[in-house]
CSV table of C-alpha atoms in Angstrom, one decimal:
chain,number,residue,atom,x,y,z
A,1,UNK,CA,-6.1,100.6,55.0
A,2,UNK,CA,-9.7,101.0,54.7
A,3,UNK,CA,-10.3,97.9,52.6
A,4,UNK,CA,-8.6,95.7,55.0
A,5,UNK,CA,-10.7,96.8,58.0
A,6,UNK,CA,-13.7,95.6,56.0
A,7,UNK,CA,-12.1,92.8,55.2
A,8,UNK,CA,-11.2,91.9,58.6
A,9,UNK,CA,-14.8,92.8,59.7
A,10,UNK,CA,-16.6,91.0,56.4
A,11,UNK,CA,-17.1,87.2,56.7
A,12,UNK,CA,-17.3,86.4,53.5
A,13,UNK,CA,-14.8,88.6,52.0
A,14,UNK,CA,-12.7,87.1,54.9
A,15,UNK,CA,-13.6,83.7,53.6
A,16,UNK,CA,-13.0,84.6,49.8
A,17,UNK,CA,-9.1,86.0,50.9
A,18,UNK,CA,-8.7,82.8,52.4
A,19,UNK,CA,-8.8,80.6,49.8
A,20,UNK,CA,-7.5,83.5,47.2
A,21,UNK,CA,-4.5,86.5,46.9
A,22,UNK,CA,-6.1,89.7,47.5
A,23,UNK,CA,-5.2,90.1,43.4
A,24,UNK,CA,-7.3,86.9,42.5
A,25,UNK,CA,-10.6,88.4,44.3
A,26,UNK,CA,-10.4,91.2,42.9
A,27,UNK,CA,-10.3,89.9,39.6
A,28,UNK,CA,-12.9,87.6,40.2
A,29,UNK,CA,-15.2,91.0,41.4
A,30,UNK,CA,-14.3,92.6,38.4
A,31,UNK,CA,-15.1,89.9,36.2
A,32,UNK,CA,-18.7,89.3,37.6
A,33,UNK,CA,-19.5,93.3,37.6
A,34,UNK,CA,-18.8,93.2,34.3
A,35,UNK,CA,-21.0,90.3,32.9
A,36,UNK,CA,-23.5,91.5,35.1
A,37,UNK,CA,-23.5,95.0,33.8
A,38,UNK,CA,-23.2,93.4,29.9
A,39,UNK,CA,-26.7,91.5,30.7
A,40,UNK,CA,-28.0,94.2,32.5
A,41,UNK,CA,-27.7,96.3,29.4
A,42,UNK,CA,-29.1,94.1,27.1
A,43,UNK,CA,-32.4,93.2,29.3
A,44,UNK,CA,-32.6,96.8,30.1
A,45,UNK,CA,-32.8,97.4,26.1
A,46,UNK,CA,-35.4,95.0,25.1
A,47,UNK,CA,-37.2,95.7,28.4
A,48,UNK,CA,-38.8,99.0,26.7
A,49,UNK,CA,-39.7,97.3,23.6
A,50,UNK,CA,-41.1,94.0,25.3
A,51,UNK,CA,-43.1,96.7,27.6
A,52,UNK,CA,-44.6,98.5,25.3
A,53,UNK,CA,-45.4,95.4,22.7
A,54,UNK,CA,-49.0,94.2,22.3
A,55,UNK,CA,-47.3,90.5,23.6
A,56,UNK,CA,-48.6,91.4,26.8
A,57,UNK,CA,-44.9,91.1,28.3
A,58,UNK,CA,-45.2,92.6,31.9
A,59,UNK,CA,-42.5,93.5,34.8
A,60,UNK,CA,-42.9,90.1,36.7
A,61,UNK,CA,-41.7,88.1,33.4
A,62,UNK,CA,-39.2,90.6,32.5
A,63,UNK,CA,-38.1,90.3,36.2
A,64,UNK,CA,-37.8,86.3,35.8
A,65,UNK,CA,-35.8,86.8,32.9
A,66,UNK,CA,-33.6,89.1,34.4
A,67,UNK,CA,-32.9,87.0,37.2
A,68,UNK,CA,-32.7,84.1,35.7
A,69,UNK,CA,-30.0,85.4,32.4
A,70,UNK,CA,-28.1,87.7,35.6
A,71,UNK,CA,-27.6,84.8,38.0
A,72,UNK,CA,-27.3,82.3,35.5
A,73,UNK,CA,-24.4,83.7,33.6
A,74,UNK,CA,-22.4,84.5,36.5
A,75,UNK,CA,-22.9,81.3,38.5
A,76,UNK,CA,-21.9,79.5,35.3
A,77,UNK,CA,-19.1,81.7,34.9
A,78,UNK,CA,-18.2,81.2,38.2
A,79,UNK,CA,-18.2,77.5,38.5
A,80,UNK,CA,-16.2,77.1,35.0
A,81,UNK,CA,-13.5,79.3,36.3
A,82,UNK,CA,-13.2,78.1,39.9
A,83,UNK,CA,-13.3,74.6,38.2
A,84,UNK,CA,-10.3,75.2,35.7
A,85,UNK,CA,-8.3,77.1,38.4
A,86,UNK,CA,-8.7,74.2,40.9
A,87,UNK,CA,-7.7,71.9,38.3
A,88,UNK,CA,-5.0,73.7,36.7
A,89,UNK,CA,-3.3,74.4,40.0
A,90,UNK,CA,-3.6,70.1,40.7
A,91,UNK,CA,-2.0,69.6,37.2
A,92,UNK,CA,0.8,72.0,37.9
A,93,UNK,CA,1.2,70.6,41.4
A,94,UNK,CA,1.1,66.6,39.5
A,95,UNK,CA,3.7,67.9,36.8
A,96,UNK,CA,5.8,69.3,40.1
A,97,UNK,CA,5.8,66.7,42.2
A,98,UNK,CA,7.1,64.8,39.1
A,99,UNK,CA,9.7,66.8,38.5
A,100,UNK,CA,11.0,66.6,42.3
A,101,UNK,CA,10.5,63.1,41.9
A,102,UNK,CA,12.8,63.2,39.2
A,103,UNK,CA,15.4,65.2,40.9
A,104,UNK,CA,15.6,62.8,44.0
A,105,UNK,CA,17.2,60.6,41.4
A,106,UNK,CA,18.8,63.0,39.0
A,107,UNK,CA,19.5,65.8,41.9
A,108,UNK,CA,22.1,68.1,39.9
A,109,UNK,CA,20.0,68.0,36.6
A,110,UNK,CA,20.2,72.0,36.1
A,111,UNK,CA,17.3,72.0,33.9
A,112,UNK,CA,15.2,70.2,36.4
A,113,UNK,CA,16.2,72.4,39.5
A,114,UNK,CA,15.8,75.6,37.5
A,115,UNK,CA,11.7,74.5,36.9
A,116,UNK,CA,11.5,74.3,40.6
A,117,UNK,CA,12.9,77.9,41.1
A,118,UNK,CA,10.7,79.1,38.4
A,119,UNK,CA,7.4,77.3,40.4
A,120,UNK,CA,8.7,79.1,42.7
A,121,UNK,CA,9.2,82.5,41.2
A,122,UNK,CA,5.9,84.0,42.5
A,123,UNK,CA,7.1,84.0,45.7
A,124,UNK,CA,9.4,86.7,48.1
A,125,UNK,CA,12.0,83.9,47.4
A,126,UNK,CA,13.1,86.2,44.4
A,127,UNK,CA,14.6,88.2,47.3
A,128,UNK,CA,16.9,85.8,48.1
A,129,UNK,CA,20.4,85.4,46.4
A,130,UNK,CA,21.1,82.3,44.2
A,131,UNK,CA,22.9,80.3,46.8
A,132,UNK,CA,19.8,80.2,48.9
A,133,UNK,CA,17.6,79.5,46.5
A,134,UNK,CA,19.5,76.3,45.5
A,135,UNK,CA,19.5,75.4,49.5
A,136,UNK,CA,15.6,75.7,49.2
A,137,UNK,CA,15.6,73.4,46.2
A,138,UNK,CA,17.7,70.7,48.3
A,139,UNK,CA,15.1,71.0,50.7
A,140,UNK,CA,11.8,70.5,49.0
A,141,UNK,CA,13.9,67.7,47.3
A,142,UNK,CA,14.9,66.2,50.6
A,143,UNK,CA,11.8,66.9,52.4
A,144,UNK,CA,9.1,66.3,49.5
A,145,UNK,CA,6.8,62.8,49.5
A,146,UNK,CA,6.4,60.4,46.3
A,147,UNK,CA,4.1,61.9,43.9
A,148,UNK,CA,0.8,60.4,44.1
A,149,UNK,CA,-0.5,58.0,41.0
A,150,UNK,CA,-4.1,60.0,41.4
A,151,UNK,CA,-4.7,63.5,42.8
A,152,UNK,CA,-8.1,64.3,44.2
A,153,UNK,CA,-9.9,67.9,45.5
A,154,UNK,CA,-9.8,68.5,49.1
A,155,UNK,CA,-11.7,70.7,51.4
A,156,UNK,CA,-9.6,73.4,50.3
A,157,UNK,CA,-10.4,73.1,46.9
A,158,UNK,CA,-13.7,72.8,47.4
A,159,UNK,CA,-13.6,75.9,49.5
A,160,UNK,CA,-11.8,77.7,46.8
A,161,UNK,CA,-14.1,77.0,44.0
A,162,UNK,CA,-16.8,78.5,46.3
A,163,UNK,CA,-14.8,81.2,47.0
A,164,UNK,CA,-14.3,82.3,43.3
A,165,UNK,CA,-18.0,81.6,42.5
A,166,UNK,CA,-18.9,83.7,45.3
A,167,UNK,CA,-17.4,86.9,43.8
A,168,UNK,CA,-19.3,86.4,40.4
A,169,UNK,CA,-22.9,85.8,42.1
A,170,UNK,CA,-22.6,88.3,44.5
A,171,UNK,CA,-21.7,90.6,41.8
A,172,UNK,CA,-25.2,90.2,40.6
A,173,UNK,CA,-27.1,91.6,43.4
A,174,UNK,CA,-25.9,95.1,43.5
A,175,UNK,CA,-26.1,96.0,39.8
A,176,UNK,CA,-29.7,94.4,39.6
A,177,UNK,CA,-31.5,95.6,42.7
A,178,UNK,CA,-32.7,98.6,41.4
A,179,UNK,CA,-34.9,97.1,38.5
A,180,UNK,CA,-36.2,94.5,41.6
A,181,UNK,CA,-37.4,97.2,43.7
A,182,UNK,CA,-38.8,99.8,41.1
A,183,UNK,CA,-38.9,97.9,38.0
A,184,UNK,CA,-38.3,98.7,34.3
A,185,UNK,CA,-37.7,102.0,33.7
A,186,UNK,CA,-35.0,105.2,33.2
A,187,UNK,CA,-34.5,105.5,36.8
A,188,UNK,CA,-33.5,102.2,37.7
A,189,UNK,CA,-31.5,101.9,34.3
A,190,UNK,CA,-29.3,104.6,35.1
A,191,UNK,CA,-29.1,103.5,39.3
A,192,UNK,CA,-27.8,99.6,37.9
A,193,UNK,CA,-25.5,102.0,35.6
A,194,UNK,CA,-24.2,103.7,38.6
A,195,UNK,CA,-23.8,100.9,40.6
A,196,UNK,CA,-22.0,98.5,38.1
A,197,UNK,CA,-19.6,102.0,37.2
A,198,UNK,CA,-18.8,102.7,40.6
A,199,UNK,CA,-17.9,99.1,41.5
A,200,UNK,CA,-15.7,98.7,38.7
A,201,UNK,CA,-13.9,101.7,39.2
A,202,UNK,CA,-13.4,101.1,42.9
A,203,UNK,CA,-12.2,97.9,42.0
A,204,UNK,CA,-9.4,99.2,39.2
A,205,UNK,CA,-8.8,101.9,42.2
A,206,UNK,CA,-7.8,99.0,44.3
A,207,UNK,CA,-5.8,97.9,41.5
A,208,UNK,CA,-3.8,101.4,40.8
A,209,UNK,CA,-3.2,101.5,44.4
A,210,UNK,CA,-1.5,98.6,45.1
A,211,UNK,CA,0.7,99.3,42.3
A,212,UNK,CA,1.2,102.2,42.1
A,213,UNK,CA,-0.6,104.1,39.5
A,214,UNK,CA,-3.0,107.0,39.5
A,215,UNK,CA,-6.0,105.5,41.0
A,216,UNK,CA,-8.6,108.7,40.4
A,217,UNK,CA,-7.2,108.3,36.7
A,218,UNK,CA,-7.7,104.5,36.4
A,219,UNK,CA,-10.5,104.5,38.5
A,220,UNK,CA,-12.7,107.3,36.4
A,221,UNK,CA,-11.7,105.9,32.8
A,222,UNK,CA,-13.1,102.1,33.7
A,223,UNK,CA,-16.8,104.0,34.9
A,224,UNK,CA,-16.7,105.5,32.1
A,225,UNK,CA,-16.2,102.2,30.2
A,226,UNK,CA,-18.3,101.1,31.8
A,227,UNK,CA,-21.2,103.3,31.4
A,228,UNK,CA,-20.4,103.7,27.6
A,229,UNK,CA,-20.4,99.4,27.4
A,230,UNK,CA,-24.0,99.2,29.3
A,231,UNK,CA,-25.2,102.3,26.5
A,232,UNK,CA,-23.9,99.8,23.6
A,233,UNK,CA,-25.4,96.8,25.0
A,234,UNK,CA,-29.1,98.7,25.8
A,235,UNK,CA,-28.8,99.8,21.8
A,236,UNK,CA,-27.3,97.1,20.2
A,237,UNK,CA,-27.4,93.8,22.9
A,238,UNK,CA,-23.7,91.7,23.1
């Protein structure tokens, strides 16, 4: 498919699928399009009035503000949840290790066994009939370390929080280029409109696609929530 060539041929959306499922990034795209487009809607609002106020407001401040309020919401956005997905995924591994722990005692406690299959339930292992699975569970019993008394981020979290961050401040560039290269104004209003539509609903089409719905349908109903949230924002700000 087309989107996996470009992946393939992209380093940093190579690096980004790395450290996340194809699903995760393009959440995390979607996510950063739309807080970019909300703050994009709300600066492009009170751009006109600061404009044409006698405050003497003029494009270089309103493009400082814009840059700053664009970027900063998205990187801060983009470090909390990178931070609380690296950290949840160490206190679910830390309650799973315990568990196995557990079971190297306890190894026919049904309850216990069954909360490994359901950590594991993400996983093409549901493919595999209920015999298997319990060989599986012997396994990562059998085969599975103590669990540690502290758990610290590695390189790979690391990596992953960058990787999620990446999506949300990239997100930014797109949708605000055109007031950076021709200012405040109706044309580049409706271009960072365009832009922030047509990346969401490419995103949703990527969505609809890989399961199965009708991606033109999908697709065209999120740019046109999208345009009709940017007009709500320019009138009436978040």
């Amino acid at each position: 498919m087309y989107e996996h060539f470009v992946m393939a041929s992209n380093p940093i959306t190579a690096f980004q699928r790395r450290y996340m499922s194809f699903g995760d990034m393009l959440g995390e795209w979607f996510y950063g399009f739309i807080m970019v487009a909300i703050v994009c809607g709300i600066i492009g609002g009170y751009s006109e009035i600061l404009l044409n106020s006698p405050l003497g407001y003029g494009r270089i401040y309103l493009t400082v503000v814009l840059l700053v309020l664009a970027f900063g919401v998205n990187i801060a956005w983009g470090i909390v949840d990178g931070s609380t997905v690296i950290y949840g995924g160490l206190t679910d591994k830390a309650d799973l290790e315990k568990i196995i722990s557990e079971l190297k005692n306890d190894r026919n406690n049904r309850e216990l066994r069954d909360k490994i299959l359901d950590s594991l339930g993400d996983s093409s292992i549901d493919y595999l009939p209920d015999e298997e699975k319990e060989k599986i569970v012997d396994r990562i019993i059998d085969e599975a370390p103590e669990a540690p008394v502290k758990y610290h981020l590695n390189k790979d979290d690391r990596n992953t929080l960058i990787a999620i961050a990446s999506c949300d401040i990239l997100a930014v560039i797109p949708v605000i280029l055109p007031y950076l290269l021709l200012g405040f104004g109706k044309v580049p209003l409706l271009l960072s409109r365009l832009i922030a539509a047509i990346a969401i609903g490419y995103i949703v089409f990527l969505y609809a696609e890989h399961t199965g719905r009708r991606k033109w349908l999908a697709a065209g109903i999120f740019v046109i929530l999208t345009a009709v949230m940017m007009q709500v924002t320019y009138y009436y700000g978040w």
